[in-house]
């Protein structure tokens, strides 16, 4: 049996999540519902849940402030929020899970299953990365946490040459010749890197524009990357790519 605690100042949200857990996640035993960060700190210390469902926006002490007050984090963390904002991007970069309200039953089941699979792996590095990003949003993030089958791998964004789709996984090609298999779809990786020098050139490929050496013309054409790999360009994405490669000509 996996234990869980809900931390959310909205009574309706707590009741709705508790009902979903009862109906769709029979393996989860709900230990407590806390309506503030202050009461949650005491409850977590006493009950030691396996999973914490944590609301981001709460009065007096929000979810991030509460995390900073914990002396240790020995539980899996799933954020719940109504806001798809900068905080969500920080959560994604740290490879932490979140659920948008109203919570979808299938998404909840997926998040719980992933948390269950990860219970043997500690979270401190991810939480530290998250809190640093939130404290210093003006400073560009230079690393991304990549979830793999083994756990997490921290990767310098500028070291990524290209990303290719492999069903529900993504293969990241790095400058040192290393390849990392991320347990995320290419769309997920694209969203993480959308504020950086990456662009989708094909339904199966995402490239770092700083690592493009050549564009070879053709029906769609193809790119030669800095590691000499060849990446196809689809006809539908060719014009957007050329505008990014030659911004002064458009």
PDB file of C-alpha atoms in Angstrom:
ATOM      1  CA  UNK A   1       0.000   0.000   0.000  1.00  0.00           C
ATOM      2  CA  UNK A   2       1.259   3.463  -0.954  1.00  0.00           C
ATOM      3  CA  UNK A   3       0.434   6.346   1.354  1.00  0.00           C
ATOM      4  CA  UNK A   4      -0.362   9.910   0.292  1.00  0.00           C
ATOM      5  CA  UNK A   5      -1.190  13.347   1.670  1.00  0.00           C
ATOM      6  CA  UNK A   6      -3.002  16.178  -0.101  1.00  0.00           C
ATOM      7  CA  UNK A   7      -2.011  19.794   0.568  1.00  0.00           C
ATOM      8  CA  UNK A   8      -4.418  22.344  -0.909  1.00  0.00           C
ATOM      9  CA  UNK A   9      -6.302  25.317   0.533  1.00  0.00           C
ATOM     10  CA  UNK A  10      -9.376  24.662  -1.655  1.00  0.00           C
ATOM     11  CA  UNK A  11     -11.806  22.258   0.009  1.00  0.00           C
ATOM     12  CA  UNK A  12     -13.492  21.314  -3.275  1.00  0.00           C
ATOM     13  CA  UNK A  13     -10.148  20.470  -4.949  1.00  0.00           C
ATOM     14  CA  UNK A  14      -9.148  18.292  -1.992  1.00  0.00           C
ATOM     15  CA  UNK A  15     -12.448  16.402  -2.018  1.00  0.00           C
ATOM     16  CA  UNK A  16     -12.324  15.927  -5.783  1.00  0.00           C
ATOM     17  CA  UNK A  17      -8.756  14.562  -5.690  1.00  0.00           C
ATOM     18  CA  UNK A  18      -9.550  12.304  -2.743  1.00  0.00           C
ATOM     19  CA  UNK A  19     -12.531  10.864  -4.647  1.00  0.00           C
ATOM     20  CA  UNK A  20     -10.408  10.221  -7.741  1.00  0.00           C
ATOM     21  CA  UNK A  21      -7.758   8.472  -5.675  1.00  0.00           C
ATOM     22  CA  UNK A  22     -10.393   6.238  -4.079  1.00  0.00           C
ATOM     23  CA  UNK A  23     -11.994   5.355  -7.408  1.00  0.00           C
ATOM     24  CA  UNK A  24      -8.981   5.024  -9.691  1.00  0.00           C
ATOM     25  CA  UNK A  25      -5.941   4.457  -7.469  1.00  0.00           C
ATOM     26  CA  UNK A  26      -6.902   1.672  -5.075  1.00  0.00           C
ATOM     27  CA  UNK A  27      -3.263   1.105  -4.194  1.00  0.00           C
ATOM     28  CA  UNK A  28      -3.069   4.553  -2.569  1.00  0.00           C
ATOM     29  CA  UNK A  29      -4.081   5.075   1.053  1.00  0.00           C
ATOM     30  CA  UNK A  30      -4.866   8.716   1.851  1.00  0.00           C
ATOM     31  CA  UNK A  31      -3.292   9.636   5.199  1.00  0.00           C
ATOM     32  CA  UNK A  32      -4.263  13.272   5.540  1.00  0.00           C
ATOM     33  CA  UNK A  33      -5.691  16.363   3.859  1.00  0.00           C
ATOM     34  CA  UNK A  34      -4.035  19.642   4.827  1.00  0.00           C
ATOM     35  CA  UNK A  35      -5.531  23.008   3.948  1.00  0.00           C
ATOM     36  CA  UNK A  36      -2.372  25.068   4.525  1.00  0.00           C
ATOM     37  CA  UNK A  37       1.370  24.736   4.252  1.00  0.00           C
ATOM     38  CA  UNK A  38       1.733  25.283   7.979  1.00  0.00           C
ATOM     39  CA  UNK A  39      -0.413  22.290   8.963  1.00  0.00           C
ATOM     40  CA  UNK A  40       1.160  20.210   6.206  1.00  0.00           C
ATOM     41  CA  UNK A  41       4.640  20.628   7.681  1.00  0.00           C
ATOM     42  CA  UNK A  42       3.528  19.044  10.928  1.00  0.00           C
ATOM     43  CA  UNK A  43       1.503  16.311   9.208  1.00  0.00           C
ATOM     44  CA  UNK A  44       4.376  15.311   6.916  1.00  0.00           C
ATOM     45  CA  UNK A  45       6.756  15.041   9.869  1.00  0.00           C
ATOM     46  CA  UNK A  46       4.312  12.818  11.766  1.00  0.00           C
ATOM     47  CA  UNK A  47       2.848  10.588   9.038  1.00  0.00           C
ATOM     48  CA  UNK A  48       5.725  10.441   6.493  1.00  0.00           C
ATOM     49  CA  UNK A  49       3.674   9.910   3.307  1.00  0.00           C
ATOM     50  CA  UNK A  50       5.092   8.192   0.228  1.00  0.00           C
ATOM     51  CA  UNK A  51       3.486  10.746  -2.118  1.00  0.00           C
ATOM     52  CA  UNK A  52       2.611  14.385  -1.536  1.00  0.00           C
ATOM     53  CA  UNK A  53       0.026  16.096  -3.747  1.00  0.00           C
ATOM     54  CA  UNK A  54       0.960  19.760  -3.338  1.00  0.00           C
ATOM     55  CA  UNK A  55      -0.978  22.799  -4.528  1.00  0.00           C
ATOM     56  CA  UNK A  56       1.257  25.598  -5.811  1.00  0.00           C
ATOM     57  CA  UNK A  57      -0.918  28.617  -5.069  1.00  0.00           C
ATOM     58  CA  UNK A  58      -1.920  28.859  -1.398  1.00  0.00           C
ATOM     59  CA  UNK A  59      -2.232  31.934   0.841  1.00  0.00           C
ATOM     60  CA  UNK A  60       0.369  32.752   3.518  1.00  0.00           C
ATOM     61  CA  UNK A  61       2.696  29.946   2.420  1.00  0.00           C
ATOM     62  CA  UNK A  62       2.654  28.624  -1.139  1.00  0.00           C
ATOM     63  CA  UNK A  63       3.815  25.172  -2.136  1.00  0.00           C
ATOM     64  CA  UNK A  64       7.367  26.247  -2.957  1.00  0.00           C
ATOM     65  CA  UNK A  65       7.759  28.122   0.335  1.00  0.00           C
ATOM     66  CA  UNK A  66       6.593  25.017   2.171  1.00  0.00           C
ATOM     67  CA  UNK A  67       9.172  22.837   0.428  1.00  0.00           C
ATOM     68  CA  UNK A  68      11.956  25.190   1.498  1.00  0.00           C
ATOM     69  CA  UNK A  69      10.963  24.725   5.139  1.00  0.00           C
ATOM     70  CA  UNK A  70      11.254  20.948   5.061  1.00  0.00           C
ATOM     71  CA  UNK A  71      14.455  19.600   6.608  1.00  0.00           C
ATOM     72  CA  UNK A  72      14.338  16.584   4.276  1.00  0.00           C
ATOM     73  CA  UNK A  73      12.271  15.417   1.342  1.00  0.00           C
ATOM     74  CA  UNK A  74      11.816  11.653   1.403  1.00  0.00           C
ATOM     75  CA  UNK A  75       8.573  11.405  -0.553  1.00  0.00           C
ATOM     76  CA  UNK A  76       7.513  11.587  -4.178  1.00  0.00           C
ATOM     77  CA  UNK A  77       6.086  14.964  -5.151  1.00  0.00           C
ATOM     78  CA  UNK A  78       3.194  15.688  -7.520  1.00  0.00           C
ATOM     79  CA  UNK A  79       2.178  19.342  -7.881  1.00  0.00           C
ATOM     80  CA  UNK A  80      -1.445  20.286  -8.480  1.00  0.00           C
ATOM     81  CA  UNK A  81      -2.275  23.677  -9.960  1.00  0.00           C
ATOM     82  CA  UNK A  82      -4.778  25.685 -11.976  1.00  0.00           C
ATOM     83  CA  UNK A  83      -2.033  27.845 -13.452  1.00  0.00           C
ATOM     84  CA  UNK A  84       0.045  26.951 -16.487  1.00  0.00           C
ATOM     85  CA  UNK A  85       2.761  29.562 -15.911  1.00  0.00           C
ATOM     86  CA  UNK A  86       6.513  29.977 -15.500  1.00  0.00           C
ATOM     87  CA  UNK A  87       6.305  27.723 -12.433  1.00  0.00           C
ATOM     88  CA  UNK A  88       5.126  24.866 -14.657  1.00  0.00           C
ATOM     89  CA  UNK A  89       8.170  25.296 -16.887  1.00  0.00           C
ATOM     90  CA  UNK A  90      10.451  25.192 -13.839  1.00  0.00           C
ATOM     91  CA  UNK A  91       8.718  21.993 -12.715  1.00  0.00           C
ATOM     92  CA  UNK A  92       9.193  20.443 -16.148  1.00  0.00           C
ATOM     93  CA  UNK A  93      12.880  21.367 -16.233  1.00  0.00           C
ATOM     94  CA  UNK A  94      13.334  19.593 -12.914  1.00  0.00           C
ATOM     95  CA  UNK A  95      11.534  16.495 -14.243  1.00  0.00           C
ATOM     96  CA  UNK A  96       8.919  16.699 -11.500  1.00  0.00           C
ATOM     97  CA  UNK A  97       5.287  15.750 -12.065  1.00  0.00           C
ATOM     98  CA  UNK A  98       2.292  18.064 -11.990  1.00  0.00           C
ATOM     99  CA  UNK A  99      -1.441  17.815 -12.589  1.00  0.00           C
ATOM    100  CA  UNK A 100      -3.538  20.665 -13.935  1.00  0.00           C
ATOM    101  CA  UNK A 101      -6.879  21.225 -12.237  1.00  0.00           C
ATOM    102  CA  UNK A 102      -9.477  19.898 -12.700  1.00  0.00           C
ATOM    103  CA  UNK A 103      -7.468  16.707 -12.352  1.00  0.00           C
ATOM    104  CA  UNK A 104      -8.032  14.094 -15.050  1.00  0.00           C
ATOM    105  CA  UNK A 105      -8.418  10.510 -13.773  1.00  0.00           C
ATOM    106  CA  UNK A 106      -6.124   8.987 -16.394  1.00  0.00           C
ATOM    107  CA  UNK A 107      -3.422  11.608 -15.837  1.00  0.00           C
ATOM    108  CA  UNK A 108      -3.681  10.957 -12.100  1.00  0.00           C
ATOM    109  CA  UNK A 109      -3.216   7.226 -12.609  1.00  0.00           C
ATOM    110  CA  UNK A 110      -0.164   7.859 -14.794  1.00  0.00           C
ATOM    111  CA  UNK A 111       1.376  10.250 -12.256  1.00  0.00           C
ATOM    112  CA  UNK A 112       0.790   7.813  -9.392  1.00  0.00           C
ATOM    113  CA  UNK A 113       2.294   4.949 -11.379  1.00  0.00           C
ATOM    114  CA  UNK A 114       5.396   6.992 -12.201  1.00  0.00           C
ATOM    115  CA  UNK A 115       5.722   8.045  -8.567  1.00  0.00           C
ATOM    116  CA  UNK A 116       5.404   4.415  -7.488  1.00  0.00           C
ATOM    117  CA  UNK A 117       8.176   3.402  -9.874  1.00  0.00           C
ATOM    118  CA  UNK A 118      10.422   6.164  -8.558  1.00  0.00           C
ATOM    119  CA  UNK A 119       9.900   5.665  -4.824  1.00  0.00           C
ATOM    120  CA  UNK A 120      13.345   4.072  -4.501  1.00  0.00           C
ATOM    121  CA  UNK A 121      14.993   7.221  -5.913  1.00  0.00           C
ATOM    122  CA  UNK A 122      15.480  10.367  -3.784  1.00  0.00           C
ATOM    123  CA  UNK A 123      14.241  13.788  -4.962  1.00  0.00           C
ATOM    124  CA  UNK A 124      16.564  16.397  -3.368  1.00  0.00           C
ATOM    125  CA  UNK A 125      18.490  17.247  -6.560  1.00  0.00           C
ATOM    126  CA  UNK A 126      15.275  17.864  -8.463  1.00  0.00           C
ATOM    127  CA  UNK A 127      13.796  20.018  -5.696  1.00  0.00           C
ATOM    128  CA  UNK A 128      17.004  22.037  -5.390  1.00  0.00           C
ATOM    129  CA  UNK A 129      17.025  22.619  -9.148  1.00  0.00           C
ATOM    130  CA  UNK A 130      13.373  23.694  -9.073  1.00  0.00           C
ATOM    131  CA  UNK A 131      13.794  26.158  -6.193  1.00  0.00           C
ATOM    132  CA  UNK A 132      16.896  27.702  -7.771  1.00  0.00           C
ATOM    133  CA  UNK A 133      15.027  28.333 -11.016  1.00  0.00           C
ATOM    134  CA  UNK A 134      12.101  29.914  -9.194  1.00  0.00           C
ATOM    135  CA  UNK A 135      14.382  32.175  -7.138  1.00  0.00           C
ATOM    136  CA  UNK A 136      16.407  33.331 -10.111  1.00  0.00           C
ATOM    137  CA  UNK A 137      14.063  33.476 -13.104  1.00  0.00           C
ATOM    138  CA  UNK A 138      16.150  36.203 -14.750  1.00  0.00           C
ATOM    139  CA  UNK A 139      19.195  33.922 -14.913  1.00  0.00           C
ATOM    140  CA  UNK A 140      19.033  31.578 -17.912  1.00  0.00           C
ATOM    141  CA  UNK A 141      18.695  27.911 -17.056  1.00  0.00           C
ATOM    142  CA  UNK A 142      21.635  25.968 -18.514  1.00  0.00           C
ATOM    143  CA  UNK A 143      20.734  22.441 -17.463  1.00  0.00           C
ATOM    144  CA  UNK A 144      17.754  20.213 -17.938  1.00  0.00           C
ATOM    145  CA  UNK A 145      16.808  17.123 -15.913  1.00  0.00           C
ATOM    146  CA  UNK A 146      16.236  14.252 -18.319  1.00  0.00           C
ATOM    147  CA  UNK A 147      14.159  11.332 -17.005  1.00  0.00           C
ATOM    148  CA  UNK A 148      15.628   7.990 -18.157  1.00  0.00           C
ATOM    149  CA  UNK A 149      14.862   4.368 -17.388  1.00  0.00           C
ATOM    150  CA  UNK A 150      17.632   4.471 -14.760  1.00  0.00           C
ATOM    151  CA  UNK A 151      16.534   7.692 -13.083  1.00  0.00           C
ATOM    152  CA  UNK A 152      17.557  11.268 -13.887  1.00  0.00           C
ATOM    153  CA  UNK A 153      20.422  12.697 -15.883  1.00  0.00           C
ATOM    154  CA  UNK A 154      21.338  16.383 -15.740  1.00  0.00           C
ATOM    155  CA  UNK A 155      22.318  17.639 -19.207  1.00  0.00           C
ATOM    156  CA  UNK A 156      23.741  20.978 -20.318  1.00  0.00           C
ATOM    157  CA  UNK A 157      21.284  22.425 -22.827  1.00  0.00           C
ATOM    158  CA  UNK A 158      24.065  23.731 -25.091  1.00  0.00           C
ATOM    159  CA  UNK A 159      25.525  20.218 -25.311  1.00  0.00           C
ATOM    160  CA  UNK A 160      22.416  18.877 -27.050  1.00  0.00           C
ATOM    161  CA  UNK A 161      22.864  18.688 -30.828  1.00  0.00           C
ATOM    162  CA  UNK A 162      19.569  17.115 -31.811  1.00  0.00           C
ATOM    163  CA  UNK A 163      16.635  15.090 -30.506  1.00  0.00           C
ATOM    164  CA  UNK A 164      14.858  12.338 -32.384  1.00  0.00           C
ATOM    165  CA  UNK A 165      11.576  10.600 -31.691  1.00  0.00           C
ATOM    166  CA  UNK A 166      11.431   6.905 -30.853  1.00  0.00           C
ATOM    167  CA  UNK A 167       7.759   6.189 -30.138  1.00  0.00           C
ATOM    168  CA  UNK A 168       7.116   7.412 -26.560  1.00  0.00           C
ATOM    169  CA  UNK A 169      10.828   8.022 -25.995  1.00  0.00           C
ATOM    170  CA  UNK A 170      13.287  10.616 -27.281  1.00  0.00           C
ATOM    171  CA  UNK A 171      16.934  10.077 -28.181  1.00  0.00           C
ATOM    172  CA  UNK A 172      19.163  13.052 -27.341  1.00  0.00           C
ATOM    173  CA  UNK A 173      22.459  13.305 -29.265  1.00  0.00           C
ATOM    174  CA  UNK A 174      25.155  15.193 -27.341  1.00  0.00           C
ATOM    175  CA  UNK A 175      28.390  16.884 -28.414  1.00  0.00           C
ATOM    176  CA  UNK A 176      30.559  14.245 -26.756  1.00  0.00           C
ATOM    177  CA  UNK A 177      28.969  11.550 -28.902  1.00  0.00           C
ATOM    178  CA  UNK A 178      26.799  10.275 -26.066  1.00  0.00           C
ATOM    179  CA  UNK A 179      23.175   9.384 -26.705  1.00  0.00           C
ATOM    180  CA  UNK A 180      20.575   9.566 -23.947  1.00  0.00           C
ATOM    181  CA  UNK A 181      17.198   7.855 -24.153  1.00  0.00           C
ATOM    182  CA  UNK A 182      14.663  10.080 -22.400  1.00  0.00           C
ATOM    183  CA  UNK A 183      11.403   8.578 -21.164  1.00  0.00           C
ATOM    184  CA  UNK A 184       9.534  11.573 -22.596  1.00  0.00           C
ATOM    185  CA  UNK A 185       7.991  12.178 -26.017  1.00  0.00           C
ATOM    186  CA  UNK A 186       9.631  14.529 -28.491  1.00  0.00           C
ATOM    187  CA  UNK A 187       6.746  16.948 -27.935  1.00  0.00           C
ATOM    188  CA  UNK A 188       7.548  17.034 -24.208  1.00  0.00           C
ATOM    189  CA  UNK A 189      11.223  17.768 -24.917  1.00  0.00           C
ATOM    190  CA  UNK A 190      10.253  20.413 -27.487  1.00  0.00           C
ATOM    191  CA  UNK A 191       8.139  22.232 -24.886  1.00  0.00           C
ATOM    192  CA  UNK A 192      11.047  22.206 -22.443  1.00  0.00           C
ATOM    193  CA  UNK A 193      13.412  23.712 -24.997  1.00  0.00           C
ATOM    194  CA  UNK A 194      11.044  26.146 -26.731  1.00  0.00           C
ATOM    195  CA  UNK A 195      12.737  29.226 -25.219  1.00  0.00           C
ATOM    196  CA  UNK A 196      16.148  28.165 -26.460  1.00  0.00           C
ATOM    197  CA  UNK A 197      17.797  27.778 -29.877  1.00  0.00           C
ATOM    198  CA  UNK A 198      15.881  24.635 -30.796  1.00  0.00           C
ATOM    199  CA  UNK A 199      13.374  24.171 -33.580  1.00  0.00           C
ATOM    200  CA  UNK A 200      11.277  21.272 -34.859  1.00  0.00           C
ATOM    201  CA  UNK A 201      12.326  20.507 -38.451  1.00  0.00           C
ATOM    202  CA  UNK A 202      10.425  17.253 -38.884  1.00  0.00           C
ATOM    203  CA  UNK A 203       7.759  15.324 -36.982  1.00  0.00           C
ATOM    204  CA  UNK A 204      10.623  13.110 -35.763  1.00  0.00           C
ATOM    205  CA  UNK A 205      13.408  15.660 -35.250  1.00  0.00           C
ATOM    206  CA  UNK A 206      14.234  18.662 -33.077  1.00  0.00           C
ATOM    207  CA  UNK A 207      17.583  20.410 -33.640  1.00  0.00           C
ATOM    208  CA  UNK A 208      19.821  22.938 -31.928  1.00  0.00           C
ATOM    209  CA  UNK A 209      20.203  25.712 -34.529  1.00  0.00           C
ATOM    210  CA  UNK A 210      23.631  26.579 -33.119  1.00  0.00           C
ATOM    211  CA  UNK A 211      24.821  23.126 -34.149  1.00  0.00           C
ATOM    212  CA  UNK A 212      23.668  23.275 -37.791  1.00  0.00           C
ATOM    213  CA  UNK A 213      26.620  23.189 -40.230  1.00  0.00           C
ATOM    214  CA  UNK A 214      24.789  22.950 -43.557  1.00  0.00           C
ATOM    215  CA  UNK A 215      21.351  23.024 -45.082  1.00  0.00           C
ATOM    216  CA  UNK A 216      21.155  20.954 -48.271  1.00  0.00           C
ATOM    217  CA  UNK A 217      18.321  21.917 -50.578  1.00  0.00           C
ATOM    218  CA  UNK A 218      15.757  19.425 -51.811  1.00  0.00           C
ATOM    219  CA  UNK A 219      12.025  18.793 -51.648  1.00  0.00           C
ATOM    220  CA  UNK A 220      12.286  19.357 -47.937  1.00  0.00           C
ATOM    221  CA  UNK A 221      16.034  19.260 -47.738  1.00  0.00           C
ATOM    222  CA  UNK A 222      18.203  18.067 -44.915  1.00  0.00           C
ATOM    223  CA  UNK A 223      20.615  19.405 -42.330  1.00  0.00           C
ATOM    224  CA  UNK A 224      24.172  18.381 -41.611  1.00  0.00           C
ATOM    225  CA  UNK A 225      24.817  18.840 -37.900  1.00  0.00           C
ATOM    226  CA  UNK A 226      28.076  19.529 -36.067  1.00  0.00           C
ATOM    227  CA  UNK A 227      28.480  15.814 -35.282  1.00  0.00           C
ATOM    228  CA  UNK A 228      28.119  15.110 -39.062  1.00  0.00           C
ATOM    229  CA  UNK A 229      24.732  13.495 -38.540  1.00  0.00           C
ATOM    230  CA  UNK A 230      22.045  14.125 -41.169  1.00  0.00           C
ATOM    231  CA  UNK A 231      18.571  15.324 -40.185  1.00  0.00           C
ATOM    232  CA  UNK A 232      15.677  15.381 -42.645  1.00  0.00           C
ATOM    233  CA  UNK A 233      13.608  18.560 -42.994  1.00  0.00           C
ATOM    234  CA  UNK A 234       9.923  18.199 -43.824  1.00  0.00           C
ATOM    235  CA  UNK A 235       8.382  20.380 -46.551  1.00  0.00           C
ATOM    236  CA  UNK A 236       5.909  21.875 -44.081  1.00  0.00           C
ATOM    237  CA  UNK A 237       8.695  23.073 -41.761  1.00  0.00           C
ATOM    238  CA  UNK A 238      11.247  24.146 -44.366  1.00  0.00           C
ATOM    239  CA  UNK A 239      10.152  27.789 -44.615  1.00  0.00           C
ATOM    240  CA  UNK A 240      10.114  28.300 -40.844  1.00  0.00           C
ATOM    241  CA  UNK A 241      13.586  26.764 -40.603  1.00  0.00           C
ATOM    242  CA  UNK A 242      15.015  28.999 -43.325  1.00  0.00           C
ATOM    243  CA  UNK A 243      13.591  32.095 -41.636  1.00  0.00           C
ATOM    244  CA  UNK A 244      15.372  31.131 -38.441  1.00  0.00           C
ATOM    245  CA  UNK A 245      18.627  30.355 -40.252  1.00  0.00           C
ATOM    246  CA  UNK A 246      18.484  33.602 -42.300  1.00  0.00           C
ATOM    247  CA  UNK A 247      16.486  36.098 -40.178  1.00  0.00           C
ATOM    248  CA  UNK A 248      17.835  39.139 -42.066  1.00  0.00           C
ATOM    249  CA  UNK A 249      16.455  37.909 -45.397  1.00  0.00           C
ATOM    250  CA  UNK A 250      12.826  37.820 -44.277  1.00  0.00           C
TER     251      UNK A 250
END
